[in-house]
Short mmCIF file of N, CA and C in Angstrom, two decimals:
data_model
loop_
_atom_site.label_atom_id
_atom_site.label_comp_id
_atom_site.label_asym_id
_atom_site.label_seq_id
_atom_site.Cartn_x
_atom_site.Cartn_y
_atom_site.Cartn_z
N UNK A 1 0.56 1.53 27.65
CA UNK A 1 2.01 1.44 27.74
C UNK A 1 2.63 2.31 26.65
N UNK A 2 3.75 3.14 27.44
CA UNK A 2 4.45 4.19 25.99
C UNK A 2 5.50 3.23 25.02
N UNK A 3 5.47 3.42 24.07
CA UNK A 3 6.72 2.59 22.97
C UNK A 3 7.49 3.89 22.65
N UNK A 4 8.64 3.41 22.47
CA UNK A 4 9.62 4.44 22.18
C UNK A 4 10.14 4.15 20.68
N UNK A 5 9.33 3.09 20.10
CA UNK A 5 9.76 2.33 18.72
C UNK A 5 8.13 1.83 18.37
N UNK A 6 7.92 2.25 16.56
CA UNK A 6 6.68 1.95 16.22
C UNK A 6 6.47 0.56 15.59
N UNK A 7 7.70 -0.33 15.50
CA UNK A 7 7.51 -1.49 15.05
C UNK A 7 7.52 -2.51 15.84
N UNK A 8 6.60 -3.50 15.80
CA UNK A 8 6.36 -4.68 16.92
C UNK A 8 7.19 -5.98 16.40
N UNK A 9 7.61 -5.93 15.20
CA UNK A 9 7.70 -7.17 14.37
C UNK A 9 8.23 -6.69 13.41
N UNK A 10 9.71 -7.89 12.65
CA UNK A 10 10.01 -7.18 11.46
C UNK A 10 10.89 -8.20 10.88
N UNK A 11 10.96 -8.73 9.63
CA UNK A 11 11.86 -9.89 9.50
C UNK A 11 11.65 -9.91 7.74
N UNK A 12 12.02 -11.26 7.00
CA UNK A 12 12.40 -10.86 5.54
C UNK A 12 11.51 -12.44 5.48
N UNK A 13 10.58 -12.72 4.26
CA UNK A 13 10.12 -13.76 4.19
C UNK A 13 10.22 -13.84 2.52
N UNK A 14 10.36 -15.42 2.15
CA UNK A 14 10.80 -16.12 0.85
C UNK A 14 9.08 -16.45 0.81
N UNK A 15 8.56 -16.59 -0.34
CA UNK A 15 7.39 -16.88 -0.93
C UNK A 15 7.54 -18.55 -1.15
N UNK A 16 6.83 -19.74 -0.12
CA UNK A 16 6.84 -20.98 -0.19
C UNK A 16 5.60 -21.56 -1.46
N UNK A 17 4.38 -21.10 -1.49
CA UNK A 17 3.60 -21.78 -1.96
C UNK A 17 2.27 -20.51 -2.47
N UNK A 18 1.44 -20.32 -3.33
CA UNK A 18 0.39 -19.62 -3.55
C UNK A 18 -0.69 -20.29 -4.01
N UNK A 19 -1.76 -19.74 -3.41
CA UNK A 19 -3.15 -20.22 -3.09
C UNK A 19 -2.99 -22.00 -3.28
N UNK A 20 -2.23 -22.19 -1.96
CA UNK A 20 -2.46 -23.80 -1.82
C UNK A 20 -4.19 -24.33 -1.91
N UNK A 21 -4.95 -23.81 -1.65
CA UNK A 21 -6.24 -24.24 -2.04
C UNK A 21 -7.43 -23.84 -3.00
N UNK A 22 -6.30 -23.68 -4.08
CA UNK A 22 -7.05 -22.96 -5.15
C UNK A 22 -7.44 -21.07 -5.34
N UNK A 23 -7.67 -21.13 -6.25
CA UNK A 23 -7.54 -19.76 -6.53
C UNK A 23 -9.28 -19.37 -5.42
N UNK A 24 -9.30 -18.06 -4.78
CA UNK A 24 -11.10 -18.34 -4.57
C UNK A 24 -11.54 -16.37 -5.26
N UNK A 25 -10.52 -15.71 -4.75
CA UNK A 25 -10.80 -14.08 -5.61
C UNK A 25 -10.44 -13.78 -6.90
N UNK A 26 -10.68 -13.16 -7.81
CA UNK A 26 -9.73 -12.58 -9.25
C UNK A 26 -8.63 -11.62 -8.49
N UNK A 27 -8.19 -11.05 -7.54
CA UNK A 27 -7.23 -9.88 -6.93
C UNK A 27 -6.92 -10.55 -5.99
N UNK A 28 -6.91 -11.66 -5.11
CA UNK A 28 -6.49 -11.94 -3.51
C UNK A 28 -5.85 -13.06 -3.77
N UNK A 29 -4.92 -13.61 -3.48
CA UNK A 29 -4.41 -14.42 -3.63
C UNK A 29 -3.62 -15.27 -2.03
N UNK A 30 -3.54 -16.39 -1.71
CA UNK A 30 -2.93 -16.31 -0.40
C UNK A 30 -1.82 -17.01 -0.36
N UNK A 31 -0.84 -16.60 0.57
CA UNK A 31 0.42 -16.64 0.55
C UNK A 31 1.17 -17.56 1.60
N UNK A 32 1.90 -18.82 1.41
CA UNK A 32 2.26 -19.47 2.31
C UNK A 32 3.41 -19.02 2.31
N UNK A 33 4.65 -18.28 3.45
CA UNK A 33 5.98 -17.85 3.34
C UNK A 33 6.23 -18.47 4.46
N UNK A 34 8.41 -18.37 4.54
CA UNK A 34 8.77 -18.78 5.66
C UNK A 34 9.78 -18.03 5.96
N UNK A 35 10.43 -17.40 6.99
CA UNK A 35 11.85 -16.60 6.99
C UNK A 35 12.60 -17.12 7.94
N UNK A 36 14.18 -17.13 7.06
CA UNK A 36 15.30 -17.76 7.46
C UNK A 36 15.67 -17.42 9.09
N UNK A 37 15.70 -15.83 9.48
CA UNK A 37 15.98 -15.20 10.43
C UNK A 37 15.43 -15.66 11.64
N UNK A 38 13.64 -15.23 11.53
CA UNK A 38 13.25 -16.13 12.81
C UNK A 38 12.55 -17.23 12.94
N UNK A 39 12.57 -18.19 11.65
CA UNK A 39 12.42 -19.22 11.80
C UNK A 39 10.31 -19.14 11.63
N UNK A 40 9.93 -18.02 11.11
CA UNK A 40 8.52 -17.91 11.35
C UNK A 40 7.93 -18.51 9.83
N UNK A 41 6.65 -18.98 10.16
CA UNK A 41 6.14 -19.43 9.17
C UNK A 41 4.68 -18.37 9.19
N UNK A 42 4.40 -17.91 7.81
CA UNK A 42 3.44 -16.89 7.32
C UNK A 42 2.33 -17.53 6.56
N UNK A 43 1.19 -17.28 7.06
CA UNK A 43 -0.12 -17.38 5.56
C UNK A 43 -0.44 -15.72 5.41
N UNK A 44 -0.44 -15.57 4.30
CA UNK A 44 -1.53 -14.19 4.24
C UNK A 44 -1.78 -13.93 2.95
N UNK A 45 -3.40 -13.32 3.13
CA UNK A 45 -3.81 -13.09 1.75
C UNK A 45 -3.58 -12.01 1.38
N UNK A 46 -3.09 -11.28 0.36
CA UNK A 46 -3.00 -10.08 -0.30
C UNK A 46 -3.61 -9.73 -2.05
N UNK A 47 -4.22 -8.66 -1.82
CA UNK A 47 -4.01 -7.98 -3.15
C UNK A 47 -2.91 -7.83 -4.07
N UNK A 48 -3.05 -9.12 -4.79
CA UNK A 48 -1.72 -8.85 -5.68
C UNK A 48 -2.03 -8.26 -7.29
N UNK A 49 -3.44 -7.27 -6.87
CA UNK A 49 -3.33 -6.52 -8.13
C UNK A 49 -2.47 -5.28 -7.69
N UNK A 50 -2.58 -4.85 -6.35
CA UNK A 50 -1.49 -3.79 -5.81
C UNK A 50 -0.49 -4.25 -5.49
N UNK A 51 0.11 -5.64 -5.38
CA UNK A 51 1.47 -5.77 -4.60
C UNK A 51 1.13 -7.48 -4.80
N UNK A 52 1.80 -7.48 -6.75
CA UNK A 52 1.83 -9.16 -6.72
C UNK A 52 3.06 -10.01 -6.39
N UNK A 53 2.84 -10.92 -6.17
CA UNK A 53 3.92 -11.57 -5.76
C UNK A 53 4.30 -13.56 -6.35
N UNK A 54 4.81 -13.51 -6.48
CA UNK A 54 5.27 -15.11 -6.86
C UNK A 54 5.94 -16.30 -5.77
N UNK A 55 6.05 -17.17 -6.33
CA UNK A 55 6.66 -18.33 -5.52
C UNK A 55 7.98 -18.03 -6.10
N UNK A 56 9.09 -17.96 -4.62
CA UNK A 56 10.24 -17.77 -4.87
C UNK A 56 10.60 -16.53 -4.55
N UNK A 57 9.71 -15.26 -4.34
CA UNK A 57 9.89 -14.03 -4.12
C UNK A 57 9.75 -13.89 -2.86
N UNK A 58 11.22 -12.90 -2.48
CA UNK A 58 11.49 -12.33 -0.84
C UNK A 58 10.90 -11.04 -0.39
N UNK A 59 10.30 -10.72 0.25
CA UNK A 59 9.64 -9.43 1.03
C UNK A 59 10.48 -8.93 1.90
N UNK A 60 10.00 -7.97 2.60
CA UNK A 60 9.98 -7.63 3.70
C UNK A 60 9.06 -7.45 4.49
N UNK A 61 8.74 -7.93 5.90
CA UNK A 61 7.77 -7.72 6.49
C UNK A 61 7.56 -6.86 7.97
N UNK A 62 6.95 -5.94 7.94
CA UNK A 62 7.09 -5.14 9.14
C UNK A 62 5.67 -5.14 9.75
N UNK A 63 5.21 -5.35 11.26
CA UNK A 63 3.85 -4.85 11.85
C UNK A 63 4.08 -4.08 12.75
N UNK A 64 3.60 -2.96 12.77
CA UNK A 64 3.74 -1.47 13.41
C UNK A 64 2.38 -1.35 14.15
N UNK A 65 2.29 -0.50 15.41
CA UNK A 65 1.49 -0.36 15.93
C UNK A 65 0.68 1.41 15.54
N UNK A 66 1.60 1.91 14.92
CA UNK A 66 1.48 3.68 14.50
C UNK A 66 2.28 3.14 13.31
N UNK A 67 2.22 4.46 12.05
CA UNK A 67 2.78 4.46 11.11
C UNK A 67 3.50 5.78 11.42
N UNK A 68 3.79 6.79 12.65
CA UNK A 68 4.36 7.83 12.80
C UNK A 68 5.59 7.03 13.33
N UNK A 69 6.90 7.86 12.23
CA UNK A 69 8.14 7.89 12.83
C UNK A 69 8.63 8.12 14.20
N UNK A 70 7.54 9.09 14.66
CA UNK A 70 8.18 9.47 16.60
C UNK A 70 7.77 8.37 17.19
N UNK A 71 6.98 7.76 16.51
CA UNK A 71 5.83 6.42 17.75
C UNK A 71 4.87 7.36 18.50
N UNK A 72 4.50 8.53 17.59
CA UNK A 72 3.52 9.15 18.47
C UNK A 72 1.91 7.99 17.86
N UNK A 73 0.57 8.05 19.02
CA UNK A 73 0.04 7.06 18.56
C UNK A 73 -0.83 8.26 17.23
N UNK A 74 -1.41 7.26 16.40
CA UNK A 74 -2.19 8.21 15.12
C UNK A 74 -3.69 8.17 15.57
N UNK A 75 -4.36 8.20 14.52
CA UNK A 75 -5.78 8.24 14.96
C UNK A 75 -6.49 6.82 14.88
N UNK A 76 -7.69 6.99 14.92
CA UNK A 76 -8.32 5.27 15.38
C UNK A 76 -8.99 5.20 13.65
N UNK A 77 -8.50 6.51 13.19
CA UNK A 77 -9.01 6.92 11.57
C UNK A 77 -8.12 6.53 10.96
N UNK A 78 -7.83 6.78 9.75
CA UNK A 78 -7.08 7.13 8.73
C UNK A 78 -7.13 7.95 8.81
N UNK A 79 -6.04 8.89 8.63
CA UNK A 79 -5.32 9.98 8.70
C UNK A 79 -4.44 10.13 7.35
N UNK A 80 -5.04 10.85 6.46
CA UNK A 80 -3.32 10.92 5.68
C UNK A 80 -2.23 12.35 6.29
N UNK A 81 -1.16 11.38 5.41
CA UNK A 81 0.08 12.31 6.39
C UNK A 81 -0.18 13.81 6.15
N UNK A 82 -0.51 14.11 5.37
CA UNK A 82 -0.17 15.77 5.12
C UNK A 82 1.18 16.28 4.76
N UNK A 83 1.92 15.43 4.11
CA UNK A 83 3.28 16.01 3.72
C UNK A 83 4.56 15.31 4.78
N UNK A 84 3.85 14.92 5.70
CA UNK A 84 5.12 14.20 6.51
C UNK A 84 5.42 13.32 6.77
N UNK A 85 6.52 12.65 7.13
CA UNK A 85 6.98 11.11 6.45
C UNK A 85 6.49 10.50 7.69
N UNK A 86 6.36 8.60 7.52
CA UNK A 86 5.84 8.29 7.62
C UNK A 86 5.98 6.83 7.67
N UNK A 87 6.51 5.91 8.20
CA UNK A 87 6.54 4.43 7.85
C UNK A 87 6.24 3.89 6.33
N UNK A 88 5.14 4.57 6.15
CA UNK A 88 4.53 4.52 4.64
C UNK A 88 5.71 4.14 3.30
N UNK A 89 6.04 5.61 3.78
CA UNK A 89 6.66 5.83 2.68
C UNK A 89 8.56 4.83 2.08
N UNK A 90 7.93 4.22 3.08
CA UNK A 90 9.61 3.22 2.55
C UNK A 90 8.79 1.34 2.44
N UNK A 91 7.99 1.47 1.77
CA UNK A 91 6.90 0.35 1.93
C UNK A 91 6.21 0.42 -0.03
N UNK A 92 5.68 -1.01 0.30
CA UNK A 92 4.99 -0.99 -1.63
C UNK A 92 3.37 -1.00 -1.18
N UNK A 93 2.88 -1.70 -0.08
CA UNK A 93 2.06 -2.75 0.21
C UNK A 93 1.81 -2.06 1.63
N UNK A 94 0.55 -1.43 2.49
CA UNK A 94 0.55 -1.25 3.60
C UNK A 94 -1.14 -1.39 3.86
N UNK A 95 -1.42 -2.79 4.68
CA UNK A 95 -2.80 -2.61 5.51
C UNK A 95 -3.17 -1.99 6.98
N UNK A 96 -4.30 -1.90 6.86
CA UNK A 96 -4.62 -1.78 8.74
C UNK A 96 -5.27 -2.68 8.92
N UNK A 97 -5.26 -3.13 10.08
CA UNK A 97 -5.81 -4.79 10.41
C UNK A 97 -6.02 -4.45 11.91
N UNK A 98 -6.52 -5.73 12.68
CA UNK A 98 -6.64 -6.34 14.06
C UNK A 98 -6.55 -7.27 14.07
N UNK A 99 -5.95 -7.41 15.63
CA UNK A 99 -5.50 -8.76 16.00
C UNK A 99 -6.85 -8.99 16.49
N UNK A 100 -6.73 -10.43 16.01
CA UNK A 100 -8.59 -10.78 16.66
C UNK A 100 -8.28 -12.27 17.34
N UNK A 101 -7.19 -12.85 17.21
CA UNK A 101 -6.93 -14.32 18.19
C UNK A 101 -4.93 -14.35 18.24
N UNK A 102 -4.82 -14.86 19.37
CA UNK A 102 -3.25 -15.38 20.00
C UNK A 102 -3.69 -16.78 20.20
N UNK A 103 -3.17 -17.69 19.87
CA UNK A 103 -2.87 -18.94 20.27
C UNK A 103 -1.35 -19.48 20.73
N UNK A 104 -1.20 -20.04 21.79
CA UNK A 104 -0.23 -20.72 22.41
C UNK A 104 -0.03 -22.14 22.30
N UNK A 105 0.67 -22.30 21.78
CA UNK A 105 1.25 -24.04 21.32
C UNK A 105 2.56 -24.55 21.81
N UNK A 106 2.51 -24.24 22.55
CA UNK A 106 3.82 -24.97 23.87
C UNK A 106 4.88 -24.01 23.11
N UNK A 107 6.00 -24.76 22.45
CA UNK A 107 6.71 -23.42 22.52
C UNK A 107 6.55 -22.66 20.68
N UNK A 108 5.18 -22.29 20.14
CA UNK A 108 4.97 -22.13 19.09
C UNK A 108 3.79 -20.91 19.29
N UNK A 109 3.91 -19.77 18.97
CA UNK A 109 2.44 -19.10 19.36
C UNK A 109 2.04 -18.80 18.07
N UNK A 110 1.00 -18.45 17.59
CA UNK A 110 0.37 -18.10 16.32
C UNK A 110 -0.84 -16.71 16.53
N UNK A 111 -0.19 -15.87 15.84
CA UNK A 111 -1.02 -14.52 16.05
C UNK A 111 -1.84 -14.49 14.51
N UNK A 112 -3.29 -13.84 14.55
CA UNK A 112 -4.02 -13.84 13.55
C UNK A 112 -4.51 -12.71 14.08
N UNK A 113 -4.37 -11.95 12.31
CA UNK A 113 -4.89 -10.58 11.89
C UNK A 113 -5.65 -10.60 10.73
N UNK A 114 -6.94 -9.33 11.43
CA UNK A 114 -7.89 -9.62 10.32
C UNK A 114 -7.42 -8.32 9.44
N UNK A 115 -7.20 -7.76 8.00
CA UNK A 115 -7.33 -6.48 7.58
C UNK A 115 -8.17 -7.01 6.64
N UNK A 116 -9.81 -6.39 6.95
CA UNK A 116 -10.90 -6.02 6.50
C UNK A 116 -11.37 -6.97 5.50
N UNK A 117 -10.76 -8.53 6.00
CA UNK A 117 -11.33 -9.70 5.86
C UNK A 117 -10.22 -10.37 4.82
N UNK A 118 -9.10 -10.09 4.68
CA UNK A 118 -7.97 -10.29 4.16
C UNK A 118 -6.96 -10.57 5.45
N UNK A 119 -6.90 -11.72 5.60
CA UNK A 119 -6.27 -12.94 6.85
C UNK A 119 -4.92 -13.03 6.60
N UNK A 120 -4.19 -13.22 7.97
CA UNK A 120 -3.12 -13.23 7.95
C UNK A 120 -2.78 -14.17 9.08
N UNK A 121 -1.43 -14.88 9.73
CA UNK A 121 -1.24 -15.78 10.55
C UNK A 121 -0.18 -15.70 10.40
N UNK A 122 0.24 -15.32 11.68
CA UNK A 122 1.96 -15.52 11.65
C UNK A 122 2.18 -16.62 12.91
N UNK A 123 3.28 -17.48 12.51
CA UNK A 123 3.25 -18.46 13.62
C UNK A 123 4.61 -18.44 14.06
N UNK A 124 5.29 -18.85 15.37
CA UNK A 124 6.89 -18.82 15.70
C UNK A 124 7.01 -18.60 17.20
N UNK A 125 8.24 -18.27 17.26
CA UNK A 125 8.85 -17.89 18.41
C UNK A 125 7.92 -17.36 19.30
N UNK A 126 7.47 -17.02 20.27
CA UNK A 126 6.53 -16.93 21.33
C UNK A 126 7.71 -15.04 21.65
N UNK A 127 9.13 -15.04 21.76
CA UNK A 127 9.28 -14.20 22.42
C UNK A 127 9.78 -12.91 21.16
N UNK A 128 9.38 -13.33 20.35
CA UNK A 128 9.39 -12.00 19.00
C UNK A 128 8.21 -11.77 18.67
N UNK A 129 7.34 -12.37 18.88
CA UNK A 129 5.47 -12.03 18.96
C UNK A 129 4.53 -11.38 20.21
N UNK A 130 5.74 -11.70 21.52
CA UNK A 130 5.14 -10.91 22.71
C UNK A 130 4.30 -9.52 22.44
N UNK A 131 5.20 -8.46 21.54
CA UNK A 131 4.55 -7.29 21.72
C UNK A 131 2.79 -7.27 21.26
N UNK A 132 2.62 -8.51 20.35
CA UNK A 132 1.72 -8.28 20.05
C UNK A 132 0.17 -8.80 20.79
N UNK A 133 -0.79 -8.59 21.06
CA UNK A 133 -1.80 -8.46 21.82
C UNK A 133 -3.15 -8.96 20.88
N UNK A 134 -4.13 -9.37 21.34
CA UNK A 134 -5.61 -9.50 20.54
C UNK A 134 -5.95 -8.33 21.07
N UNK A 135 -6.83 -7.74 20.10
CA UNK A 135 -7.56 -6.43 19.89
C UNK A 135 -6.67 -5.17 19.86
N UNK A 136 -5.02 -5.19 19.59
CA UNK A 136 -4.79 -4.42 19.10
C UNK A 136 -4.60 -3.79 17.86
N UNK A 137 -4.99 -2.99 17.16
CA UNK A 137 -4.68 -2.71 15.72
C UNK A 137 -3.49 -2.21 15.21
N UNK A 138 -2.99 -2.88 14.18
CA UNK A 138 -1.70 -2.58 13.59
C UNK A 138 -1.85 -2.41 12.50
N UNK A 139 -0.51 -2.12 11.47
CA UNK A 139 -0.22 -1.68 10.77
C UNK A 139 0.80 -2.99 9.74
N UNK A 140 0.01 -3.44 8.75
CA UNK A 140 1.01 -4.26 7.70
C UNK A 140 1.76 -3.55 6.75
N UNK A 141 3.17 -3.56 6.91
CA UNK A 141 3.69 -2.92 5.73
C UNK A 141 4.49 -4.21 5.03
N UNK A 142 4.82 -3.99 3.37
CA UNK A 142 5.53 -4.81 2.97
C UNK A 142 6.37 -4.57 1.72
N UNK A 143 7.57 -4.97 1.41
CA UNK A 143 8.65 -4.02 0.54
C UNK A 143 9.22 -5.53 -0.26
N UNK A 144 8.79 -5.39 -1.31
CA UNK A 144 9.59 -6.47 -2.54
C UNK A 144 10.85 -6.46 -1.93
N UNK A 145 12.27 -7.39 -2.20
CA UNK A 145 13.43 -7.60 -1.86
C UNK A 145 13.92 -7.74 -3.35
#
């Protein structure tokens, strides 16, 4: 299917709780958030020696299917840009991941992404999560507020 837009998902999340079950990495830390807008509730673990974060702190959160501005698709590689812009570049924090499970909960769906064993779970609205699919790979970006 062609997209004429490279973002699947995009909303602002408040920092609820960190490593509710104890610390388990020295760099990973995991993140319980919630955002006002669509009502979604977030776990995800991140590197917060690259992109730390606290309880009480607002993000931004975007999942992209390409990191190219046209929505042309990129490679199944990493690619760096070569000088040209880029989703990237308006971001602090950016993984590549897969969707590896969708769950449906009457009217609650919960999408889980793996980036390279650093978990993520977004749960909510069923019709702001449609675009997203199991086994497609995306793109986490994320911008301090």
């Amino acid at each position: 299917m062609a997209r004429s837009q490279p973002i699947l998902f995009e909303d602002v999340f408040d920092v609820v709780d960190k490593d509710p079950d104890g610390k388990k990495f020295d760099n990973v830390s995991r993140f319980i958030c919630h955002s006002d807008l669509y009502e979604m509730d977030l776990h995800i673990d991140i590197n917060t020696e690259l992109f730390p974060l606290q309880r009480n702190d607002k993000f931004s959160l975007v999942l992209a299917w390409t990191i190219n501005l046209d929505a042309t698709p990129g490679s199944e590689k990493y690619d760096a840009p070569g000088g040209r812009r880029t989703l990237m570049d308006n971001y602090d924090y950016v993984m590549h991941g897969k969707v590896f499970k969708y769950k449906d909960n009457n009217m609650k769906v919960e999408v889980f992404v793996s980036f390279g064993g650093l978990l993520m779970k977004l749960a909510g609205d069923p019709a702001k999560l449609e675009p997203i699919e199991v086994d497609n790979n995306v793109y986490l970006l994320l911008k301090k507020l």
